[in-house]
PDB file of C-alpha atoms in Angstrom:
ATOM      1  CA  UNK U   1      45.072 -50.959  33.491  1.00  0.00           C
ATOM      2  CA  UNK U   2      44.348 -47.639  33.925  1.00  0.00           C
ATOM      3  CA  UNK U   3      44.371 -46.759  29.629  1.00  0.00           C
ATOM      4  CA  UNK U   4      43.637 -49.691  29.084  1.00  0.00           C
ATOM      5  CA  UNK U   5      40.314 -49.894  30.872  1.00  0.00           C
ATOM      6  CA  UNK U   6      39.519 -45.910  29.688  1.00  0.00           C
ATOM      7  CA  UNK U   7      40.043 -47.850  25.921  1.00  0.00           C
ATOM      8  CA  UNK U   8      37.698 -50.080  26.650  1.00  0.00           C
ATOM      9  CA  UNK U   9      35.393 -47.784  27.107  1.00  0.00           C
ATOM     10  CA  UNK U  10      36.095 -46.001  24.822  1.00  0.00           C
ATOM     11  CA  UNK U  11      35.206 -49.303  22.778  1.00  0.00           C
ATOM     12  CA  UNK U  12      31.650 -49.989  24.278  1.00  0.00           C
ATOM     13  CA  UNK U  13      31.450 -46.070  24.243  1.00  0.00           C
ATOM     14  CA  UNK U  14      31.850 -45.675  20.038  1.00  0.00           C
ATOM     15  CA  UNK U  15      30.229 -48.882  19.471  1.00  0.00           C
ATOM     16  CA  UNK U  16      27.130 -47.735  20.961  1.00  0.00           C
ATOM     17  CA  UNK U  17      27.089 -44.660  19.224  1.00  0.00           C
ATOM     18  CA  UNK U  18      27.671 -46.443  16.049  1.00  0.00           C
ATOM     19  CA  UNK U  19      24.381 -48.864  17.046  1.00  0.00           C
ATOM     20  CA  UNK U  20      22.590 -45.973  17.941  1.00  0.00           C
ATOM     21  CA  UNK U  21      23.149 -43.863  14.580  1.00  0.00           C
ATOM     22  CA  UNK U  22      22.047 -46.623  13.506  1.00  0.00           C
ATOM     23  CA  UNK U  23      18.728 -47.746  15.266  1.00  0.00           C
ATOM     24  CA  UNK U  24      17.676 -43.617  14.133  1.00  0.00           C
ATOM     25  CA  UNK U  25      18.318 -43.842  10.678  1.00  0.00           C
ATOM     26  CA  UNK U  26      17.052 -46.820  10.858  1.00  0.00           C
ATOM     27  CA  UNK U  27      14.024 -45.694  12.043  1.00  0.00           C
ATOM     28  CA  UNK U  28      13.943 -42.946   9.476  1.00  0.00           C
ATOM     29  CA  UNK U  29      14.235 -45.402   6.944  1.00  0.00           C
ATOM     30  CA  UNK U  30      10.952 -46.816   8.335  1.00  0.00           C
ATOM     31  CA  UNK U  31       8.882 -43.701   8.400  1.00  0.00           C
ATOM     32  CA  UNK U  32       9.329 -42.759   4.765  1.00  0.00           C
ATOM     33  CA  UNK U  33       9.045 -45.762   3.535  1.00  0.00           C
ATOM     34  CA  UNK U  34       5.721 -45.555   5.905  1.00  0.00           C
ATOM     35  CA  UNK U  35       4.223 -42.357   5.169  1.00  0.00           C
ATOM     36  CA  UNK U  36       4.755 -43.347   1.297  1.00  0.00           C
ATOM     37  CA  UNK U  37       3.384 -46.408   1.357  1.00  0.00           C
ATOM     38  CA  UNK U  38       0.522 -45.270   2.624  1.00  0.00           C
ATOM     39  CA  UNK U  39       0.692 -42.453   0.733  1.00  0.00           C
ATOM     40  CA  UNK U  40       0.669 -45.275  -2.329  1.00  0.00           C
ATOM     41  CA  UNK U  41      -0.286 -47.865  -0.929  1.00  0.00           C
ATOM     42  CA  UNK U  42      -4.860 -47.814  -1.103  1.00  0.00           C
ATOM     43  CA  UNK U  43      -7.035 -48.159   1.160  1.00  0.00           C
ATOM     44  CA  UNK U  44      -8.427 -51.774   2.843  1.00  0.00           C
ATOM     45  CA  UNK U  45     -11.953 -51.708   1.853  1.00  0.00           C
ATOM     46  CA  UNK U  46     -14.643 -52.948   4.147  1.00  0.00           C
ATOM     47  CA  UNK U  47     -18.930 -53.603   3.924  1.00  0.00           C
ATOM     48  CA  UNK U  48     -20.900 -54.264   6.595  1.00  0.00           C
ATOM     49  CA  UNK U  49     -23.402 -58.116   4.338  1.00  0.00           C
ATOM     50  CA  UNK U  50     -25.789 -56.514   2.201  1.00  0.00           C
ATOM     51  CA  UNK U  51     -28.614 -56.509   3.197  1.00  0.00           C
ATOM     52  CA  UNK U  52     -31.764 -54.322   2.885  1.00  0.00           C
ATOM     53  CA  UNK U  53     -32.176 -50.390   3.065  1.00  0.00           C
ATOM     54  CA  UNK U  54     -35.037 -47.683   3.457  1.00  0.00           C
ATOM     55  CA  UNK U  55     -34.037 -43.659   2.571  1.00  0.00           C
ATOM     56  CA  UNK U  56     -36.717 -40.560   3.227  1.00  0.00           C
ATOM     57  CA  UNK U  57     -37.192 -38.216   0.994  1.00  0.00           C
ATOM     58  CA  UNK U  58     -36.497 -34.481   3.072  1.00  0.00           C
ATOM     59  CA  UNK U  59     -40.019 -33.785   4.395  1.00  0.00           C
ATOM     60  CA  UNK U  60     -40.801 -38.269   4.386  1.00  0.00           C
ATOM     61  CA  UNK U  61     -43.635 -37.889   2.117  1.00  0.00           C
ATOM     62  CA  UNK U  62     -41.354 -40.471  -0.512  1.00  0.00           C
ATOM     63  CA  UNK U  63     -39.105 -43.669   0.912  1.00  0.00           C
ATOM     64  CA  UNK U  64     -37.699 -45.381  -1.257  1.00  0.00           C
ATOM     65  CA  UNK U  65     -36.212 -49.399  -0.290  1.00  0.00           C
ATOM     66  CA  UNK U  66     -33.540 -50.323  -1.763  1.00  0.00           C
ATOM     67  CA  UNK U  67     -33.109 -54.700  -2.082  1.00  0.00           C
ATOM     68  CA  UNK U  68     -30.037 -56.255  -2.756  1.00  0.00           C
ATOM     69  CA  UNK U  69     -28.872 -58.966  -5.886  1.00  0.00           C
ATOM     70  CA  UNK U  70     -29.307 -62.006  -4.299  1.00  0.00           C
ATOM     71  CA  UNK U  71     -25.432 -63.420  -5.387  1.00  0.00           C
ATOM     72  CA  UNK U  72     -26.993 -66.492  -6.340  1.00  0.00           C
ATOM     73  CA  UNK U  73     -29.471 -67.123  -2.868  1.00  0.00           C
ATOM     74  CA  UNK U  74     -32.424 -68.477  -4.487  1.00  0.00           C
ATOM     75  CA  UNK U  75     -34.618 -66.768  -1.068  1.00  0.00           C
ATOM     76  CA  UNK U  76     -32.996 -63.049  -2.299  1.00  0.00           C
ATOM     77  CA  UNK U  77     -34.238 -61.193  -6.369  1.00  0.00           C
ATOM     78  CA  UNK U  78     -31.078 -61.816  -8.870  1.00  0.00           C
ATOM     79  CA  UNK U  79     -31.330 -58.108  -9.615  1.00  0.00           C
ATOM     80  CA  UNK U  80     -31.259 -55.289  -7.107  1.00  0.00           C
ATOM     81  CA  UNK U  81     -34.755 -53.660  -7.389  1.00  0.00           C
ATOM     82  CA  UNK U  82     -35.947 -50.046  -6.065  1.00  0.00           C
ATOM     83  CA  UNK U  83     -39.930 -49.963  -3.932  1.00  0.00           C
ATOM     84  CA  UNK U  84     -40.743 -46.403  -3.679  1.00  0.00           C
ATOM     85  CA  UNK U  85     -43.794 -45.497  -1.127  1.00  0.00           C
ATOM     86  CA  UNK U  86     -45.889 -42.188  -0.446  1.00  0.00           C
ATOM     87  CA  UNK U  87     -46.735 -41.463   2.502  1.00  0.00           C
ATOM     88  CA  UNK U  88     -51.730 -41.692   1.634  1.00  0.00           C
ATOM     89  CA  UNK U  89     -52.478 -38.406   4.816  1.00  0.00           C
ATOM     90  CA  UNK U  90     -55.893 -40.468   4.016  1.00  0.00           C
ATOM     91  CA  UNK U  91     -55.710 -43.682   5.260  1.00  0.00           C
ATOM     92  CA  UNK U  92     -52.091 -42.482   7.041  1.00  0.00           C
ATOM     93  CA  UNK U  93     -50.219 -45.204   5.334  1.00  0.00           C
ATOM     94  CA  UNK U  94     -47.299 -45.217   2.550  1.00  0.00           C
ATOM     95  CA  UNK U  95     -48.450 -46.779  -0.621  1.00  0.00           C
ATOM     96  CA  UNK U  96     -45.926 -48.018  -3.623  1.00  0.00           C
ATOM     97  CA  UNK U  97     -46.470 -46.240  -6.304  1.00  0.00           C
ATOM     98  CA  UNK U  98     -43.322 -47.603  -8.087  1.00  0.00           C
ATOM     99  CA  UNK U  99     -40.986 -50.717  -8.679  1.00  0.00           C
ATOM    100  CA  UNK U 100     -37.814 -50.980 -10.875  1.00  0.00           C
ATOM    101  CA  UNK U 101     -34.248 -52.250 -11.342  1.00  0.00           C
ATOM    102  CA  UNK U 102     -31.667 -51.127 -10.436  1.00  0.00           C
ATOM    103  CA  UNK U 103     -28.545 -51.749 -12.391  1.00  0.00           C
ATOM    104  CA  UNK U 104     -26.014 -51.864  -9.887  1.00  0.00           C
ATOM    105  CA  UNK U 105     -24.314 -55.780  -9.563  1.00  0.00           C
ATOM    106  CA  UNK U 106     -24.869 -56.125  -5.334  1.00  0.00           C
ATOM    107  CA  UNK U 107     -26.863 -52.413  -3.875  1.00  0.00           C
ATOM    108  CA  UNK U 108     -26.139 -48.840  -5.177  1.00  0.00           C
ATOM    109  CA  UNK U 109     -23.958 -47.329  -1.960  1.00  0.00           C
ATOM    110  CA  UNK U 110     -26.012 -44.748  -1.095  1.00  0.00           C
ATOM    111  CA  UNK U 111     -29.691 -43.725  -2.279  1.00  0.00           C
ATOM    112  CA  UNK U 112     -31.443 -39.822  -1.949  1.00  0.00           C
ATOM    113  CA  UNK U 113     -34.824 -38.868  -3.130  1.00  0.00           C
ATOM    114  CA  UNK U 114     -37.138 -35.475  -3.361  1.00  0.00           C
ATOM    115  CA  UNK U 115     -40.008 -35.248  -1.942  1.00  0.00           C
ATOM    116  CA  UNK U 116     -42.559 -36.149  -4.617  1.00  0.00           C
ATOM    117  CA  UNK U 117     -40.330 -38.689  -5.351  1.00  0.00           C
ATOM    118  CA  UNK U 118     -39.901 -38.186  -8.754  1.00  0.00           C
ATOM    119  CA  UNK U 119     -36.288 -39.696  -9.726  1.00  0.00           C
ATOM    120  CA  UNK U 120     -34.000 -42.263  -7.727  1.00  0.00           C
ATOM    121  CA  UNK U 121     -30.502 -40.499  -7.265  1.00  0.00           C
ATOM    122  CA  UNK U 122     -27.937 -43.245  -6.705  1.00  0.00           C
ATOM    123  CA  UNK U 123     -23.361 -43.103  -5.261  1.00  0.00           C
ATOM    124  CA  UNK U 124     -21.363 -45.951  -6.586  1.00  0.00           C
ATOM    125  CA  UNK U 125     -21.525 -49.110  -5.556  1.00  0.00           C
ATOM    126  CA  UNK U 126     -22.798 -50.375  -1.988  1.00  0.00           C
ATOM    127  CA  UNK U 127     -18.858 -52.906  -2.497  1.00  0.00           C
ATOM    128  CA  UNK U 128     -17.549 -49.349  -4.776  1.00  0.00           C
ATOM    129  CA  UNK U 129     -16.138 -49.184  -8.174  1.00  0.00           C
ATOM    130  CA  UNK U 130     -13.205 -47.499  -9.725  1.00  0.00           C
ATOM    131  CA  UNK U 131     -13.857 -45.963 -13.732  1.00  0.00           C
ATOM    132  CA  UNK U 132     -17.656 -47.679 -12.544  1.00  0.00           C
ATOM    133  CA  UNK U 133     -20.719 -45.609 -14.544  1.00  0.00           C
ATOM    134  CA  UNK U 134     -22.927 -45.538 -11.649  1.00  0.00           C
ATOM    135  CA  UNK U 135     -21.036 -43.614 -10.003  1.00  0.00           C
ATOM    136  CA  UNK U 136     -24.159 -40.980 -10.117  1.00  0.00           C
ATOM    137  CA  UNK U 137     -27.521 -42.663 -11.695  1.00  0.00           C
ATOM    138  CA  UNK U 138     -30.852 -40.373 -11.953  1.00  0.00           C
ATOM    139  CA  UNK U 139     -33.967 -42.416 -12.280  1.00  0.00           C
ATOM    140  CA  UNK U 140     -36.751 -40.260 -14.099  1.00  0.00           C
ATOM    141  CA  UNK U 141     -39.542 -42.521 -12.445  1.00  0.00           C
ATOM    142  CA  UNK U 142     -42.536 -41.540 -15.315  1.00  0.00           C
ATOM    143  CA  UNK U 143     -39.959 -41.463 -17.793  1.00  0.00           C
ATOM    144  CA  UNK U 144     -38.557 -44.921 -16.989  1.00  0.00           C
ATOM    145  CA  UNK U 145     -35.276 -43.918 -18.009  1.00  0.00           C
ATOM    146  CA  UNK U 146     -31.395 -43.615 -16.506  1.00  0.00           C
ATOM    147  CA  UNK U 147     -29.211 -41.266 -16.651  1.00  0.00           C
ATOM    148  CA  UNK U 148     -24.974 -43.061 -16.236  1.00  0.00           C
ATOM    149  CA  UNK U 149     -22.496 -40.388 -14.307  1.00  0.00           C
ATOM    150  CA  UNK U 150     -18.911 -41.243 -14.113  1.00  0.00           C
ATOM    151  CA  UNK U 151     -16.560 -38.341 -12.710  1.00  0.00           C
ATOM    152  CA  UNK U 152     -14.811 -38.616 -15.417  1.00  0.00           C
ATOM    153  CA  UNK U 153     -17.781 -37.153 -17.310  1.00  0.00           C
ATOM    154  CA  UNK U 154     -17.556 -34.010 -15.235  1.00  0.00           C
ATOM    155  CA  UNK U 155     -13.215 -34.115 -14.029  1.00  0.00           C
ATOM    156  CA  UNK U 156     -10.141 -33.753 -15.814  1.00  0.00           C
ATOM    157  CA  UNK U 157      -8.325 -37.330 -14.559  1.00  0.00           C
ATOM    158  CA  UNK U 158      -6.142 -35.490 -13.059  1.00  0.00           C
ATOM    159  CA  UNK U 159      -8.549 -34.459 -10.671  1.00  0.00           C
ATOM    160  CA  UNK U 160      -9.956 -38.185  -9.919  1.00  0.00           C
ATOM    161  CA  UNK U 161      -5.669 -38.241  -8.732  1.00  0.00           C
ATOM    162  CA  UNK U 162      -6.488 -36.535  -5.850  1.00  0.00           C
ATOM    163  CA  UNK U 163      -8.943 -38.112  -3.872  1.00  0.00           C
ATOM    164  CA  UNK U 164      -8.400 -39.950  -1.770  1.00  0.00           C
ATOM    165  CA  UNK U 165      -8.065 -44.160  -3.058  1.00  0.00           C
ATOM    166  CA  UNK U 166      -9.808 -48.079  -1.388  1.00  0.00           C
ATOM    167  CA  UNK U 167      -8.834 -51.536  -3.182  1.00  0.00           C
ATOM    168  CA  UNK U 168     -12.370 -51.085  -4.418  1.00  0.00           C
ATOM    169  CA  UNK U 169     -13.243 -47.059  -5.521  1.00  0.00           C
ATOM    170  CA  UNK U 170     -11.948 -43.856  -5.800  1.00  0.00           C
ATOM    171  CA  UNK U 171     -13.631 -41.873  -2.838  1.00  0.00           C
ATOM    172  CA  UNK U 172     -14.243 -38.903  -3.914  1.00  0.00           C
ATOM    173  CA  UNK U 173     -18.234 -37.868  -2.741  1.00  0.00           C
ATOM    174  CA  UNK U 174     -18.675 -36.614   1.248  1.00  0.00           C
ATOM    175  CA  UNK U 175     -22.622 -35.789   2.290  1.00  0.00           C
ATOM    176  CA  UNK U 176     -25.005 -35.011  -0.875  1.00  0.00           C
ATOM    177  CA  UNK U 177     -27.878 -33.358   0.789  1.00  0.00           C
ATOM    178  CA  UNK U 178     -30.802 -31.082  -1.256  1.00  0.00           C
ATOM    179  CA  UNK U 179     -30.632 -27.000  -2.179  1.00  0.00           C
ATOM    180  CA  UNK U 180     -34.174 -25.738  -1.133  1.00  0.00           C
ATOM    181  CA  UNK U 181     -36.188 -25.611  -3.717  1.00  0.00           C
ATOM    182  CA  UNK U 182     -35.253 -29.611  -3.957  1.00  0.00           C
ATOM    183  CA  UNK U 183     -33.586 -29.793  -7.931  1.00  0.00           C
ATOM    184  CA  UNK U 184     -30.281 -29.390  -7.130  1.00  0.00           C
ATOM    185  CA  UNK U 185     -27.259 -32.450  -5.260  1.00  0.00           C
ATOM    186  CA  UNK U 186     -24.943 -30.479  -2.787  1.00  0.00           C
ATOM    187  CA  UNK U 187     -22.374 -32.978  -3.284  1.00  0.00           C
ATOM    188  CA  UNK U 188     -19.163 -31.701  -1.068  1.00  0.00           C
ATOM    189  CA  UNK U 189     -16.366 -33.238  -1.758  1.00  0.00           C
ATOM    190  CA  UNK U 190     -13.604 -36.125   0.157  1.00  0.00           C
ATOM    191  CA  UNK U 191     -10.745 -34.485   1.460  1.00  0.00           C
ATOM    192  CA  UNK U 192      -7.138 -36.527   0.990  1.00  0.00           C
ATOM    193  CA  UNK U 193      -5.327 -36.476   3.455  1.00  0.00           C
ATOM    194  CA  UNK U 194      -1.972 -36.396   1.797  1.00  0.00           C
ATOM    195  CA  UNK U 195      -2.981 -33.168  -0.094  1.00  0.00           C
ATOM    196  CA  UNK U 196      -4.016 -31.047   2.923  1.00  0.00           C
ATOM    197  CA  UNK U 197      -2.969 -28.586   1.473  1.00  0.00           C
ATOM    198  CA  UNK U 198      -5.073 -29.074  -2.161  1.00  0.00           C
ATOM    199  CA  UNK U 199      -8.486 -26.934  -2.904  1.00  0.00           C
ATOM    200  CA  UNK U 200     -10.879 -30.330  -3.126  1.00  0.00           C
ATOM    201  CA  UNK U 201     -14.365 -28.506  -5.175  1.00  0.00           C
ATOM    202  CA  UNK U 202     -17.605 -28.980  -4.344  1.00  0.00           C
ATOM    203  CA  UNK U 203     -20.299 -30.662  -7.004  1.00  0.00           C
ATOM    204  CA  UNK U 204     -24.117 -29.298  -8.146  1.00  0.00           C
ATOM    205  CA  UNK U 205     -26.259 -32.378 -10.016  1.00  0.00           C
ATOM    206  CA  UNK U 206     -28.015 -30.398 -11.696  1.00  0.00           C
ATOM    207  CA  UNK U 207     -32.017 -32.470 -11.155  1.00  0.00           C
ATOM    208  CA  UNK U 208     -33.402 -31.238 -14.787  1.00  0.00           C
ATOM    209  CA  UNK U 209     -30.429 -31.163 -17.223  1.00  0.00           C
ATOM    210  CA  UNK U 210     -28.714 -34.350 -15.110  1.00  0.00           C
ATOM    211  CA  UNK U 211     -25.365 -33.036 -15.098  1.00  0.00           C
ATOM    212  CA  UNK U 212     -22.771 -32.132 -12.852  1.00  0.00           C
ATOM    213  CA  UNK U 213     -20.674 -28.878 -12.429  1.00  0.00           C
ATOM    214  CA  UNK U 214     -18.001 -27.853 -10.480  1.00  0.00           C
ATOM    215  CA  UNK U 215     -19.516 -25.224  -7.662  1.00  0.00           C
ATOM    216  CA  UNK U 216     -15.707 -24.208  -6.911  1.00  0.00           C
ATOM    217  CA  UNK U 217     -12.299 -25.546  -8.859  1.00  0.00           C
ATOM    218  CA  UNK U 218     -10.090 -25.232  -6.736  1.00  0.00           C
ATOM    219  CA  UNK U 219      -5.612 -25.815  -7.990  1.00  0.00           C
ATOM    220  CA  UNK U 220      -5.851 -26.296 -11.906  1.00  0.00           C
ATOM    221  CA  UNK U 221      -2.590 -28.879 -11.206  1.00  0.00           C
ATOM    222  CA  UNK U 222      -2.589 -31.573  -9.165  1.00  0.00           C
ATOM    223  CA  UNK U 223      -0.816 -30.958  -6.493  1.00  0.00           C
ATOM    224  CA  UNK U 224       2.639 -32.435  -5.273  1.00  0.00           C
ATOM    225  CA  UNK U 225       2.512 -35.429  -2.148  1.00  0.00           C
ATOM    226  CA  UNK U 226       3.574 -34.283   1.779  1.00  0.00           C
ATOM    227  CA  UNK U 227       7.026 -36.183   2.253  1.00  0.00           C
ATOM    228  CA  UNK U 228       8.222 -36.044   5.500  1.00  0.00           C
ATOM    229  CA  UNK U 229      11.046 -33.602   5.345  1.00  0.00           C
ATOM    230  CA  UNK U 230      10.900 -30.484   2.956  1.00  0.00           C
ATOM    231  CA  UNK U 231      14.553 -30.688   2.757  1.00  0.00           C
ATOM    232  CA  UNK U 232      16.671 -33.120   0.586  1.00  0.00           C
ATOM    233  CA  UNK U 233      16.969 -37.084   0.697  1.00  0.00           C
ATOM    234  CA  UNK U 234      20.919 -36.378   1.907  1.00  0.00           C
ATOM    235  CA  UNK U 235      19.808 -33.500   4.383  1.00  0.00           C
ATOM    236  CA  UNK U 236      16.579 -36.673   6.033  1.00  0.00           C
ATOM    237  CA  UNK U 237      19.694 -38.607   5.893  1.00  0.00           C
ATOM    238  CA  UNK U 238      21.319 -36.903   7.980  1.00  0.00           C
TER     239      UNK U 238
END
């Protein structure tokens, strides 16, 4: 009886160990799949409904109001447009000086305007847009011209591939701000959590030449993504 009891306990213990090993390895597999899936799967996009939005210059002497396209709504303009106002110190009111149609399908994702209101700078699309020629657009209001810049105009593809992506866009840009003379716009780069050790560049948008330069060249090549383990798959499996 004692022998049978010992044999039964041993069998149950071995079954428990096998189940534990299976569950443990299953969790490792789940971790690998989750990390690799996060590294390779595009992030989902979420956007609030488009609406009119006003952007001010650094000192507030100029503002631009962007009205999104109507998307078929007869009560809303069919084209996205920008209304530029200047502050009149005599009347203490803003007066409209320019009205310009924008090339954005719905509306730009972000807008900047210097104090003198000589141009309007738009970034990307309200709903994203990978490889879109509206990544950066510099609208010269007096000349009535627009300079379109895509990422490929100032970055190689190997560099573009290191930025985070969503289902509709490359998330390459962080914050943007004018320098003290408002002749250049400094743009910080977004950071990809799967390339944490990679030194991303920052950018300078030159308004006079309408070009973009890399402020910090960073590493020349494309880094390898961070995996669950630096060891071999067999070492990780064990």
